[in-house]
PDB file as gemmi writes it, atoms N, CA and C in Angstrom:
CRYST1    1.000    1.000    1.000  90.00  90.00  90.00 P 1                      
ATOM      1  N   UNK A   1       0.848  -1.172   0.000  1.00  0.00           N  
ATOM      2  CA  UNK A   1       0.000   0.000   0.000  1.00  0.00           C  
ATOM      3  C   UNK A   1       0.887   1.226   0.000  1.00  0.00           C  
ATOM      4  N   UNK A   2       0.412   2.523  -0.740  1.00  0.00           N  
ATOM      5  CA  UNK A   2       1.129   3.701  -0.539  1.00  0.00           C  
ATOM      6  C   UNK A   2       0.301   4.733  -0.486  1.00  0.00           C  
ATOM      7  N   UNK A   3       1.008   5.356   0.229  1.00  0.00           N  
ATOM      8  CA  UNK A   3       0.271   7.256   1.135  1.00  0.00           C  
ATOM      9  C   UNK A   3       0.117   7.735  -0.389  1.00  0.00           C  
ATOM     10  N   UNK A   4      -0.413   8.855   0.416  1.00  0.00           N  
ATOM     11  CA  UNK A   4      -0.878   9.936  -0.624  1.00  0.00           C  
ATOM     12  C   UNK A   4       0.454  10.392  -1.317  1.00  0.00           C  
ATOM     13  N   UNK A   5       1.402  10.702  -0.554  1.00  0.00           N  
ATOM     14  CA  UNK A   5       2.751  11.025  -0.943  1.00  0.00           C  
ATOM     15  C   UNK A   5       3.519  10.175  -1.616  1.00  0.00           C  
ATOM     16  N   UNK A   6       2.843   9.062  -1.863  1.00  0.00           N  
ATOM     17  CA  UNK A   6       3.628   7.864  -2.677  1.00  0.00           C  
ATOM     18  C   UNK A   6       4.950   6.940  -2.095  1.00  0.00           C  
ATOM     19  N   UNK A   7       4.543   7.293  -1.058  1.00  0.00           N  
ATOM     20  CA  UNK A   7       6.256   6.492  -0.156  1.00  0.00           C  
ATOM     21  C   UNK A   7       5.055   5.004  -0.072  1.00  0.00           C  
ATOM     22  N   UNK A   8       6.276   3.779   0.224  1.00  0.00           N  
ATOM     23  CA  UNK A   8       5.921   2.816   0.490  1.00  0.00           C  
ATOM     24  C   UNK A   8       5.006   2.458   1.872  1.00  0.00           C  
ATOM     25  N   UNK A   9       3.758   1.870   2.380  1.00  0.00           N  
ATOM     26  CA  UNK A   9       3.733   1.530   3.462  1.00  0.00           C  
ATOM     27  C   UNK A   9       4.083  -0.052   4.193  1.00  0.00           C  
ATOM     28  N   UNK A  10       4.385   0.097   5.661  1.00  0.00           N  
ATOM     29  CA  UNK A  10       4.666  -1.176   6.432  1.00  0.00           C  
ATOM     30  C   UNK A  10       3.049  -1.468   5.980  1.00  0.00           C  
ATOM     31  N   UNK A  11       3.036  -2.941   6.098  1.00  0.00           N  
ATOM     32  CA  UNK A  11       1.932  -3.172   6.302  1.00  0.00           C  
ATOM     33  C   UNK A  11       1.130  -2.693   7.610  1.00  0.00           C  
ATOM     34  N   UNK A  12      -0.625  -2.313   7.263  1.00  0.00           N  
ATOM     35  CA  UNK A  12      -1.017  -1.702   8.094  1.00  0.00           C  
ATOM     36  C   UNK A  12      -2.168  -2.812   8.551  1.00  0.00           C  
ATOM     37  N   UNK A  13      -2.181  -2.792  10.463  1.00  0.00           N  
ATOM     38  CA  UNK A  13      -3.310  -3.675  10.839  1.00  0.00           C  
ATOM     39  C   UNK A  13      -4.429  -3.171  10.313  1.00  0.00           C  
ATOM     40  N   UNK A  14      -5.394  -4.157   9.987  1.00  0.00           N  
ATOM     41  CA  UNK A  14      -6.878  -3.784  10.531  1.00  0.00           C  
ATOM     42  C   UNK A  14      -7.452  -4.392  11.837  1.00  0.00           C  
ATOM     43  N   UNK A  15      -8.248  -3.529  11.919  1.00  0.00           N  
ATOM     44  CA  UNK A  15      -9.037  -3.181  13.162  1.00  0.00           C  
ATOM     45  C   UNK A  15      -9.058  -4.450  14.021  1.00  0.00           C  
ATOM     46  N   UNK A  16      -9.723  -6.151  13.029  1.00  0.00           N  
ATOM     47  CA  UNK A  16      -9.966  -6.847  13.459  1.00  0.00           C  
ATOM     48  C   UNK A  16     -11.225  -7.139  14.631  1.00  0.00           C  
ATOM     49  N   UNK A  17     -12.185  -6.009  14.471  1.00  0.00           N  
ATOM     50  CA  UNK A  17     -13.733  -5.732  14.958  1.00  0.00           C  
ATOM     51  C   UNK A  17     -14.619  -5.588  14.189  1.00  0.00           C  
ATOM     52  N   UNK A  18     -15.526  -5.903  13.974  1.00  0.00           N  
ATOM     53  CA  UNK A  18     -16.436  -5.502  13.467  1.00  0.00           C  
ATOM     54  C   UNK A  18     -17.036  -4.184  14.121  1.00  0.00           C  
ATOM     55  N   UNK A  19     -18.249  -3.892  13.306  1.00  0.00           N  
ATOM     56  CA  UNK A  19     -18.649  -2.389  13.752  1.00  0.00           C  
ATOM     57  C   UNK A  19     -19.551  -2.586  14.741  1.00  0.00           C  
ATOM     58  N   UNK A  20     -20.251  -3.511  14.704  1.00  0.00           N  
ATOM     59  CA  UNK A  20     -21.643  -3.945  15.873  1.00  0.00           C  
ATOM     60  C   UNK A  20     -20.657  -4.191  17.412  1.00  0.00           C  
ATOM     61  N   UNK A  21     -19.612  -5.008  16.921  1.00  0.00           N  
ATOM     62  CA  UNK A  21     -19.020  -4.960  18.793  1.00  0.00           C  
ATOM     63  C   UNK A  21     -18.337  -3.663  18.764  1.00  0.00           C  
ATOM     64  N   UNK A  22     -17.995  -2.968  17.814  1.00  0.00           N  
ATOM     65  CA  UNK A  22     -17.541  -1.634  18.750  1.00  0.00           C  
ATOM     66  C   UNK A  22     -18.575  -0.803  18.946  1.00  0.00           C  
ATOM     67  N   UNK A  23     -19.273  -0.964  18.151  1.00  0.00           N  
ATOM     68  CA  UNK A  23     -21.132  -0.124  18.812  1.00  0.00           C  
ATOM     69  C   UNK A  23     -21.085  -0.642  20.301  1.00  0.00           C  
ATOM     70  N   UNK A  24     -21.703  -1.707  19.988  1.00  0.00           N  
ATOM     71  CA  UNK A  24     -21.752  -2.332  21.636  1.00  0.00           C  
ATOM     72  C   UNK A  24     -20.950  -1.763  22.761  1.00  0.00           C  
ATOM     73  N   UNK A  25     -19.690  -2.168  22.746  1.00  0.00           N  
ATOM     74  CA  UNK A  25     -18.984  -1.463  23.949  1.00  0.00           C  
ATOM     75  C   UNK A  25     -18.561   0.053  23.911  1.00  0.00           C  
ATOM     76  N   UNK A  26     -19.065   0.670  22.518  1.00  0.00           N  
ATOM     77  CA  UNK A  26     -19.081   2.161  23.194  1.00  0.00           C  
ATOM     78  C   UNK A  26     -20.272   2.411  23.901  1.00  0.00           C  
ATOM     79  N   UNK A  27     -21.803   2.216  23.525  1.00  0.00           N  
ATOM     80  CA  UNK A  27     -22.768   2.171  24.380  1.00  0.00           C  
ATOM     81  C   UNK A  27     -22.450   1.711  25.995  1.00  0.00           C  
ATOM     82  N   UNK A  28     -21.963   0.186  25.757  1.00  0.00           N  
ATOM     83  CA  UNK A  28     -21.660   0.570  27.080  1.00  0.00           C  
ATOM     84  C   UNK A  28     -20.671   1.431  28.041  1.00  0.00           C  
ATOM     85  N   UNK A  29     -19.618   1.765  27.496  1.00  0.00           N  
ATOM     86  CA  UNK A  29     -19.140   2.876  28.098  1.00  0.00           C  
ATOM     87  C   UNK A  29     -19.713   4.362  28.043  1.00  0.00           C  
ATOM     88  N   UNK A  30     -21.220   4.460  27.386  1.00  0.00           N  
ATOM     89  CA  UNK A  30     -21.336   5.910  27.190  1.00  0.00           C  
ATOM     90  C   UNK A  30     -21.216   6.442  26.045  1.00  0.00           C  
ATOM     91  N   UNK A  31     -20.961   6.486  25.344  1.00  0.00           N  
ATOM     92  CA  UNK A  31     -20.232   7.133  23.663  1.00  0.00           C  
ATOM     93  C   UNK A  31     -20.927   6.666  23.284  1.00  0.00           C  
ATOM     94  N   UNK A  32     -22.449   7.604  23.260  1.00  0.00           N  
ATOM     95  CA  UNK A  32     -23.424   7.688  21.708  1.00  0.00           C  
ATOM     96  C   UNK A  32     -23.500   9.088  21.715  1.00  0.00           C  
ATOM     97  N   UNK A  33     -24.438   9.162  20.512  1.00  0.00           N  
ATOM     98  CA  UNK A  33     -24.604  10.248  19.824  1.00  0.00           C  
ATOM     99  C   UNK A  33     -23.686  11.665  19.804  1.00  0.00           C  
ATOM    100  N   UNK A  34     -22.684  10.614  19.078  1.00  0.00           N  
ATOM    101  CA  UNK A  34     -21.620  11.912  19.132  1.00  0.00           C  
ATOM    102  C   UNK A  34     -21.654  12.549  17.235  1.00  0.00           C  
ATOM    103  N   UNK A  35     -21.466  13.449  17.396  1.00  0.00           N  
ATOM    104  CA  UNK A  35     -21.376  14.143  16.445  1.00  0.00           C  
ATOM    105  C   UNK A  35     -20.196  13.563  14.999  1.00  0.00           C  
ATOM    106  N   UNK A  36     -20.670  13.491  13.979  1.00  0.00           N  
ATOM    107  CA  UNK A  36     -19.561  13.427  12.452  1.00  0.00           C  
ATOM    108  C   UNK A  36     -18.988  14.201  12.485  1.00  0.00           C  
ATOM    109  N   UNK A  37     -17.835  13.994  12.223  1.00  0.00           N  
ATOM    110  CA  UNK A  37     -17.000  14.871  11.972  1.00  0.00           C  
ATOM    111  C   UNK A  37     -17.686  15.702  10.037  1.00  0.00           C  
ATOM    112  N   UNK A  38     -16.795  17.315   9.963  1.00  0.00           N  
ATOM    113  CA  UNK A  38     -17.570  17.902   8.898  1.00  0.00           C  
ATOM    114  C   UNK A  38     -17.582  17.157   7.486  1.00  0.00           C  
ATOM    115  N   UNK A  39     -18.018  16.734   6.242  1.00  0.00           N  
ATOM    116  CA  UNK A  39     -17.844  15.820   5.240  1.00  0.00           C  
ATOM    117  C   UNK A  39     -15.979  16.448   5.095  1.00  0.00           C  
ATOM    118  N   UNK A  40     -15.995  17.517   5.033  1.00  0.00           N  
ATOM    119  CA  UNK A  40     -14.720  17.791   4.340  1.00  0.00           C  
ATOM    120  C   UNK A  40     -13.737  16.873   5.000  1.00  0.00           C  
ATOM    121  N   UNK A  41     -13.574  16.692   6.236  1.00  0.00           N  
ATOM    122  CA  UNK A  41     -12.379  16.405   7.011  1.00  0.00           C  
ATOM    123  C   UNK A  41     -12.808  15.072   7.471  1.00  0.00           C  
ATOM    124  N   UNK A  42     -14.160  13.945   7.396  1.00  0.00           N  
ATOM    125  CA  UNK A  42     -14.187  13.224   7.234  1.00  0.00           C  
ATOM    126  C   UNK A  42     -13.852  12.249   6.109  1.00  0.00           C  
ATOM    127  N   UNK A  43     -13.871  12.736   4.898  1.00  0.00           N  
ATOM    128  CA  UNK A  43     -13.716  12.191   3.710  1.00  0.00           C  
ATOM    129  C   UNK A  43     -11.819  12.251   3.504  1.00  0.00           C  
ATOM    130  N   UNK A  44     -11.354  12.741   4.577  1.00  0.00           N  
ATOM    131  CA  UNK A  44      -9.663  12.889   4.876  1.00  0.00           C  
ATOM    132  C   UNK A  44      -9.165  11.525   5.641  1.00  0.00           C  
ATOM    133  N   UNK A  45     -10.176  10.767   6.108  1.00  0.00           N  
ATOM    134  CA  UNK A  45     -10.465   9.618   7.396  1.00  0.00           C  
ATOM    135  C   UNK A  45     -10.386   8.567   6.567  1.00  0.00           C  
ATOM    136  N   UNK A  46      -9.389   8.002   6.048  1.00  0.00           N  
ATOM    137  CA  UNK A  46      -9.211   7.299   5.284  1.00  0.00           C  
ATOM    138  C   UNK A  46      -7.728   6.203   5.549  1.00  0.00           C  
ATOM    139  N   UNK A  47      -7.616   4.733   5.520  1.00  0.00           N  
ATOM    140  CA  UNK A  47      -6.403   3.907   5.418  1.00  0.00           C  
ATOM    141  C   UNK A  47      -5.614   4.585   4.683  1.00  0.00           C  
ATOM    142  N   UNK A  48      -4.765   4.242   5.324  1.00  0.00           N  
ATOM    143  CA  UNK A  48      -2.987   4.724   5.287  1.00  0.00           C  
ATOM    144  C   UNK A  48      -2.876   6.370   4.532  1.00  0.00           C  
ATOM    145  N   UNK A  49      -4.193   7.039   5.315  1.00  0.00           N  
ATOM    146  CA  UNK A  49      -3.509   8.652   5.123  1.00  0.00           C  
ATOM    147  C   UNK A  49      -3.461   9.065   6.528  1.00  0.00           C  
ATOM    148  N   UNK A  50      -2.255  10.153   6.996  1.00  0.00           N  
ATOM    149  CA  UNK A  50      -2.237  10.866   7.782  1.00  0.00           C  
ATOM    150  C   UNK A  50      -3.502  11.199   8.662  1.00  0.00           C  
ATOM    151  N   UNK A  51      -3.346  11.046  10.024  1.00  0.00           N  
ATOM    152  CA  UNK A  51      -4.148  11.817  10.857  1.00  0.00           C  
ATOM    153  C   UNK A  51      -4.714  13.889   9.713  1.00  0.00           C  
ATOM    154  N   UNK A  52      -5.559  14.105   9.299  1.00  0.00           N  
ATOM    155  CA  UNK A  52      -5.429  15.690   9.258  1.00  0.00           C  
ATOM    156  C   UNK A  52      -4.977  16.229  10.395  1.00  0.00           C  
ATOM    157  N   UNK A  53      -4.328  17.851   9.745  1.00  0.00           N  
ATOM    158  CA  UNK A  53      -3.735  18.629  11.197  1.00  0.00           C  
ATOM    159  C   UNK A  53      -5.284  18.907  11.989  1.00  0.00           C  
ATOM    160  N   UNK A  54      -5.055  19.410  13.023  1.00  0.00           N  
ATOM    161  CA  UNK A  54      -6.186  20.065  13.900  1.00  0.00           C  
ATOM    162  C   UNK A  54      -7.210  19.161  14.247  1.00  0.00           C  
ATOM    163  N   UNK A  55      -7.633  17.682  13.773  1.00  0.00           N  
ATOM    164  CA  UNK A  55      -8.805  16.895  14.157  1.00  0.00           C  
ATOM    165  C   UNK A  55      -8.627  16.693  15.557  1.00  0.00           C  
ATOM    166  N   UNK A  56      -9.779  17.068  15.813  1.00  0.00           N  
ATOM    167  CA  UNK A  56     -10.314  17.263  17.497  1.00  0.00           C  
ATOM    168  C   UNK A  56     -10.493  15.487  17.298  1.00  0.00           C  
ATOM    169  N   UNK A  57      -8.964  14.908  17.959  1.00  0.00           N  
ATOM    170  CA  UNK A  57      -9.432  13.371  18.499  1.00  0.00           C  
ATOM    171  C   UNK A  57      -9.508  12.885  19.593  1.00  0.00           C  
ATOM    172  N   UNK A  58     -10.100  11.993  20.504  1.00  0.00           N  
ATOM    173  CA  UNK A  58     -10.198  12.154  21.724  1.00  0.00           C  
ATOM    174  C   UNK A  58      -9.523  10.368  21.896  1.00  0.00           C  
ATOM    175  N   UNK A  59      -9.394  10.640  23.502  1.00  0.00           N  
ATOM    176  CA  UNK A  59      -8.849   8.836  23.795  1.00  0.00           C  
ATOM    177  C   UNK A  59      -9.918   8.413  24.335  1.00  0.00           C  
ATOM    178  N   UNK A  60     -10.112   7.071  24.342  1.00  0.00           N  
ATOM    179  CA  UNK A  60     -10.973   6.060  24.663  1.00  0.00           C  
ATOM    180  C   UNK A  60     -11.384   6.243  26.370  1.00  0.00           C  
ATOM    181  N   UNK A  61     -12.035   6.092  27.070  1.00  0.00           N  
ATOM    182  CA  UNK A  61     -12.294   5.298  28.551  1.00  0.00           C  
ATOM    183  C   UNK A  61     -11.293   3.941  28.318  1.00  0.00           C  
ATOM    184  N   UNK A  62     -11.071   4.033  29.812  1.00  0.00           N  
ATOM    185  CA  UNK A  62     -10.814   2.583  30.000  1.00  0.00           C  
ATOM    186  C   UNK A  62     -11.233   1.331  29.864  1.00  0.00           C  
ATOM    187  N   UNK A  63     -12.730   1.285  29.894  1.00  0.00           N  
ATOM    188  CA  UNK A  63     -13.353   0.627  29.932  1.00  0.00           C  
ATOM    189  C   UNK A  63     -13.814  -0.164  28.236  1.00  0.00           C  
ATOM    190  N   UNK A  64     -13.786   0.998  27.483  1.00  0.00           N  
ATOM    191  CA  UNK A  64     -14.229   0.812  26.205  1.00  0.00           C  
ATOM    192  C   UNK A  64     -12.414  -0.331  25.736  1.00  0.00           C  
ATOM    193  N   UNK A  65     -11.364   0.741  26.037  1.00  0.00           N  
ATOM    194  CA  UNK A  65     -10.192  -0.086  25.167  1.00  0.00           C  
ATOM    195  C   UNK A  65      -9.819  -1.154  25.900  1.00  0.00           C  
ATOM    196  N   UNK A  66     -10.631  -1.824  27.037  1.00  0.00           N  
ATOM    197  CA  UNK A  66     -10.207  -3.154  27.399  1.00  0.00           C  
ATOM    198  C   UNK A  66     -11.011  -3.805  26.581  1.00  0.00           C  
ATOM    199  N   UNK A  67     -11.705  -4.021  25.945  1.00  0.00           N  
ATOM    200  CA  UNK A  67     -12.617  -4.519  25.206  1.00  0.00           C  
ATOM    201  C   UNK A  67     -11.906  -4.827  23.771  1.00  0.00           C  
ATOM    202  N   UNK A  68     -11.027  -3.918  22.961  1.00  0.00           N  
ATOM    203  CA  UNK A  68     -10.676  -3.411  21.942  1.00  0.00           C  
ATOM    204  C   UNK A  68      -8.809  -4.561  21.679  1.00  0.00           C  
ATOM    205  N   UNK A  69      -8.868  -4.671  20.874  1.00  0.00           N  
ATOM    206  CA  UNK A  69      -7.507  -5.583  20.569  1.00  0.00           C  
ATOM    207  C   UNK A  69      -6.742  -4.838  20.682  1.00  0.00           C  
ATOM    208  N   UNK A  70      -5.501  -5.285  21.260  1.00  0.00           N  
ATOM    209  CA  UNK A  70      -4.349  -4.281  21.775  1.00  0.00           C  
ATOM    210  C   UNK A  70      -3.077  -4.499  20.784  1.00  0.00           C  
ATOM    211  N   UNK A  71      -2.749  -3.458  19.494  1.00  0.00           N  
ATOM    212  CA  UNK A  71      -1.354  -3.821  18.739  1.00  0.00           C  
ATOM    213  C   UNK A  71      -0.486  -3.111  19.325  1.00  0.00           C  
ATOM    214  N   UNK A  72       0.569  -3.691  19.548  1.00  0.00           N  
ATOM    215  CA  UNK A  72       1.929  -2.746  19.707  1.00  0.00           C  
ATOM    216  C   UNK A  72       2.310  -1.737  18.637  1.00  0.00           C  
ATOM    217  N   UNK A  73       2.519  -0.431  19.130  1.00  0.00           N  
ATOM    218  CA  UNK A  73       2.628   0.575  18.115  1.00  0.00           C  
ATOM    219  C   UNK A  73       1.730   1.356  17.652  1.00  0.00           C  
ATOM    220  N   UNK A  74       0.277   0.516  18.074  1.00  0.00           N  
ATOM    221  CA  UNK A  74      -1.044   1.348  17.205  1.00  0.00           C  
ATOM    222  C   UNK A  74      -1.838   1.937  18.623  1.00  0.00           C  
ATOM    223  N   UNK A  75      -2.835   3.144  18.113  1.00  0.00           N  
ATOM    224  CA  UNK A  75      -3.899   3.664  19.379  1.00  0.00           C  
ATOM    225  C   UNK A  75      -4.953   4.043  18.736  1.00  0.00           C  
ATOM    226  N   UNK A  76      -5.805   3.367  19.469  1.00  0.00           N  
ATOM    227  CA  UNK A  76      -7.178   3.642  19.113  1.00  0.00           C  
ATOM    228  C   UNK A  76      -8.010   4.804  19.675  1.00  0.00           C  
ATOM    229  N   UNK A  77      -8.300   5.476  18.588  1.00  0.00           N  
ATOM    230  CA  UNK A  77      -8.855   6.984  19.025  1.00  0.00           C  
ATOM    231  C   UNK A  77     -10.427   7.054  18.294  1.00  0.00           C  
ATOM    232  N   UNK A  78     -11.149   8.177  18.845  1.00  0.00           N  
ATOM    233  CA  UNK A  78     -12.020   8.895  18.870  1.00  0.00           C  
ATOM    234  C   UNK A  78     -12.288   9.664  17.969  1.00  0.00           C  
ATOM    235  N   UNK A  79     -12.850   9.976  16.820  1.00  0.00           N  
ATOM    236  CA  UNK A  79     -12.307  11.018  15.794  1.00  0.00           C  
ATOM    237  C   UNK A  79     -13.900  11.196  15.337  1.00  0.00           C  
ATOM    238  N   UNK A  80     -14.794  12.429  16.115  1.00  0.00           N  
ATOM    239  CA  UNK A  80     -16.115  12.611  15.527  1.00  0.00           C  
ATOM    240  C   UNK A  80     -16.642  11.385  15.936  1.00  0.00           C  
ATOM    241  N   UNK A  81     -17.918  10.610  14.729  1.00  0.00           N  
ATOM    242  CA  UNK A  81     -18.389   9.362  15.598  1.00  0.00           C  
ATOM    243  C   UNK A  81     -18.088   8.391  15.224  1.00  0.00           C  
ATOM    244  N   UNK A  82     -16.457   8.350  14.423  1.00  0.00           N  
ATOM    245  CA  UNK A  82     -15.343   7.417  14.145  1.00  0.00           C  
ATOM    246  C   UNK A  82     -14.436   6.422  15.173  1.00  0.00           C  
ATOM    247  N   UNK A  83     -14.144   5.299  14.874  1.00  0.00           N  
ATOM    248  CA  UNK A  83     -13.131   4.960  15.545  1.00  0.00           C  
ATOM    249  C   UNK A  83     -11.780   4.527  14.888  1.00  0.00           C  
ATOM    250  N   UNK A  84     -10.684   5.512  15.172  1.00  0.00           N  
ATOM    251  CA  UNK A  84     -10.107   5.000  14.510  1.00  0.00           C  
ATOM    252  C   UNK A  84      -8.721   4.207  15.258  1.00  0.00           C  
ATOM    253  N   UNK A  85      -7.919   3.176  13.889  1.00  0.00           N  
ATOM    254  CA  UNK A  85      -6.547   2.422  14.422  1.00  0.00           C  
ATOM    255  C   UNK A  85      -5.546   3.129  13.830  1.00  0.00           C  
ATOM    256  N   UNK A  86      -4.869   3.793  14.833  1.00  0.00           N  
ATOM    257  CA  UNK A  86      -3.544   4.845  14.043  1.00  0.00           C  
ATOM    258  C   UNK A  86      -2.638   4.367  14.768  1.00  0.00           C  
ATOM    259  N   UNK A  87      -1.784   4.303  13.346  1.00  0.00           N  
ATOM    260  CA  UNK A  87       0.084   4.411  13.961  1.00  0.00           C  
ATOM    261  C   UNK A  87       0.449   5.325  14.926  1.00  0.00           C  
ATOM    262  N   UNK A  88       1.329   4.677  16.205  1.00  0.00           N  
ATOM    263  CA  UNK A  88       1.303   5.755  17.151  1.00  0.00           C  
ATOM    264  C   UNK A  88       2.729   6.402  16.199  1.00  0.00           C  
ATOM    265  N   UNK A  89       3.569   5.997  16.017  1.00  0.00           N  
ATOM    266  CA  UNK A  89       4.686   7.054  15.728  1.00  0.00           C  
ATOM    267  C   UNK A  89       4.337   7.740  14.783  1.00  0.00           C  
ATOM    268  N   UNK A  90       3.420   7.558  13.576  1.00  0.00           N  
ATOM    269  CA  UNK A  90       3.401   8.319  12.790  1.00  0.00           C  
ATOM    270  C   UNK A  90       1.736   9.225  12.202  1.00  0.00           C  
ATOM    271  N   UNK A  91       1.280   8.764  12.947  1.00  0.00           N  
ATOM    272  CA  UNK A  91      -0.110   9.040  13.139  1.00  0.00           C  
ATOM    273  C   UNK A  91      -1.006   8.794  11.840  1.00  0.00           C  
ATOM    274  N   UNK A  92      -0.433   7.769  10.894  1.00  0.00           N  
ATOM    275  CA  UNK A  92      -0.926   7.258   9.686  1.00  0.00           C  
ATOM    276  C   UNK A  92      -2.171   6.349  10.113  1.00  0.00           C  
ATOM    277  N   UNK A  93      -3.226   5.919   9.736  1.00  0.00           N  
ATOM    278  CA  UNK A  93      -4.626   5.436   9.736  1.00  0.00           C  
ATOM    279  C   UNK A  93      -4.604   4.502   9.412  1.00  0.00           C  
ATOM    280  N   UNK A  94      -4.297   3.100  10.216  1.00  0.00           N  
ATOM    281  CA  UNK A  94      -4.577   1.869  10.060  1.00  0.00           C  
ATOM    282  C   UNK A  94      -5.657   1.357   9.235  1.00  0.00           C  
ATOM    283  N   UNK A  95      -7.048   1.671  10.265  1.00  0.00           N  
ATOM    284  CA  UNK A  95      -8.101   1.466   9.985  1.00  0.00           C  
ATOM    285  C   UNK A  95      -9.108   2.546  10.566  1.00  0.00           C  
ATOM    286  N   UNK A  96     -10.095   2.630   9.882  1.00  0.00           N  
ATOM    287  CA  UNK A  96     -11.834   3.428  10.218  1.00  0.00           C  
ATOM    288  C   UNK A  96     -12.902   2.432  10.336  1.00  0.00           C  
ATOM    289  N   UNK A  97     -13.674   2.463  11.657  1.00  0.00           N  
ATOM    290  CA  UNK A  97     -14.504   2.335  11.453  1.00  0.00           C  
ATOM    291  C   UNK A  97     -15.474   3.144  11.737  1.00  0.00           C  
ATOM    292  N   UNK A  98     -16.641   3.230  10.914  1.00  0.00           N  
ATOM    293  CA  UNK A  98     -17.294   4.929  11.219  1.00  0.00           C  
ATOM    294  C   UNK A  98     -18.354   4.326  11.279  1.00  0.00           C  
ATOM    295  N   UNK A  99     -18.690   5.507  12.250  1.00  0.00           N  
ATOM    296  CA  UNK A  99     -20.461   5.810  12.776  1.00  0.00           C  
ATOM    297  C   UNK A  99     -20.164   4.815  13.533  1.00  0.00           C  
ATOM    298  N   UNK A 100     -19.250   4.441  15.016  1.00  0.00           N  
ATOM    299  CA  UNK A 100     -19.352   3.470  15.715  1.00  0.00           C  
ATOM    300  C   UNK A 100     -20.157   4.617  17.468  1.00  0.00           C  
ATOM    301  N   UNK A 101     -20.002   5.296  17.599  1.00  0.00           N  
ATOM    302  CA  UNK A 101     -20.215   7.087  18.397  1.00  0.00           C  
ATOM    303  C   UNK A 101     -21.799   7.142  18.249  1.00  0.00           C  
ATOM    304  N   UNK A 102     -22.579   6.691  17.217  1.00  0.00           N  
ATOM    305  CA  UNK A 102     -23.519   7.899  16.171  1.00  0.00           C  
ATOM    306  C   UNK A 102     -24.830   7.289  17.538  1.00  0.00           C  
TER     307      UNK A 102                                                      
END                                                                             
């Protein structure tokens, strides 16, 4: 796979969830009806592109990322009513799964 910038990528995990169990345990931790992020900067929310600058992303409860598969290197964030799997060093986008928040 390659970035927008055309450099090579490591291979990138996926999520390895479906969207119904991460519905599930965000409900149960609380995390509904959270807001989309705007189309513009959602349609940026995409595998193996960059985090955008400025996206208001938030971290998980505890409760929700014990639930959630744990990779070395990757963090699972909050992004609008997204969830996403990003490279921690480089903040590149594993995986989306969206409308898991909504």
């Amino acid at each position: 796979m390659r970035n927008p910038s055309g450099d090579a990528l490591v291979d990138l995990l996926l999520a390895g969830i479906t969207r119904a169990e991460a519905r599930r345990w965000a409900r149960e931790s609380g995390l509904v009806n959270m807001r989309a992020l705007p189309p513009g900067i959602q349609k940026n929310l995409a595998r193996g592109k960059p985090l955008p600058p400025g996206i208001a992303k938030q971290t998980l409860p505890r409760g929700m990322l014990a639930h959630l598969p744990h990779y070395a290197g990757y963090d699972w964030i909050r992004a609008g009513s997204d969830l996403l799997l990003v490279v921690t060093a480089t903040q590149v986008i594993a995986d989306v799964i969206s409308d898991v928040f909504r």
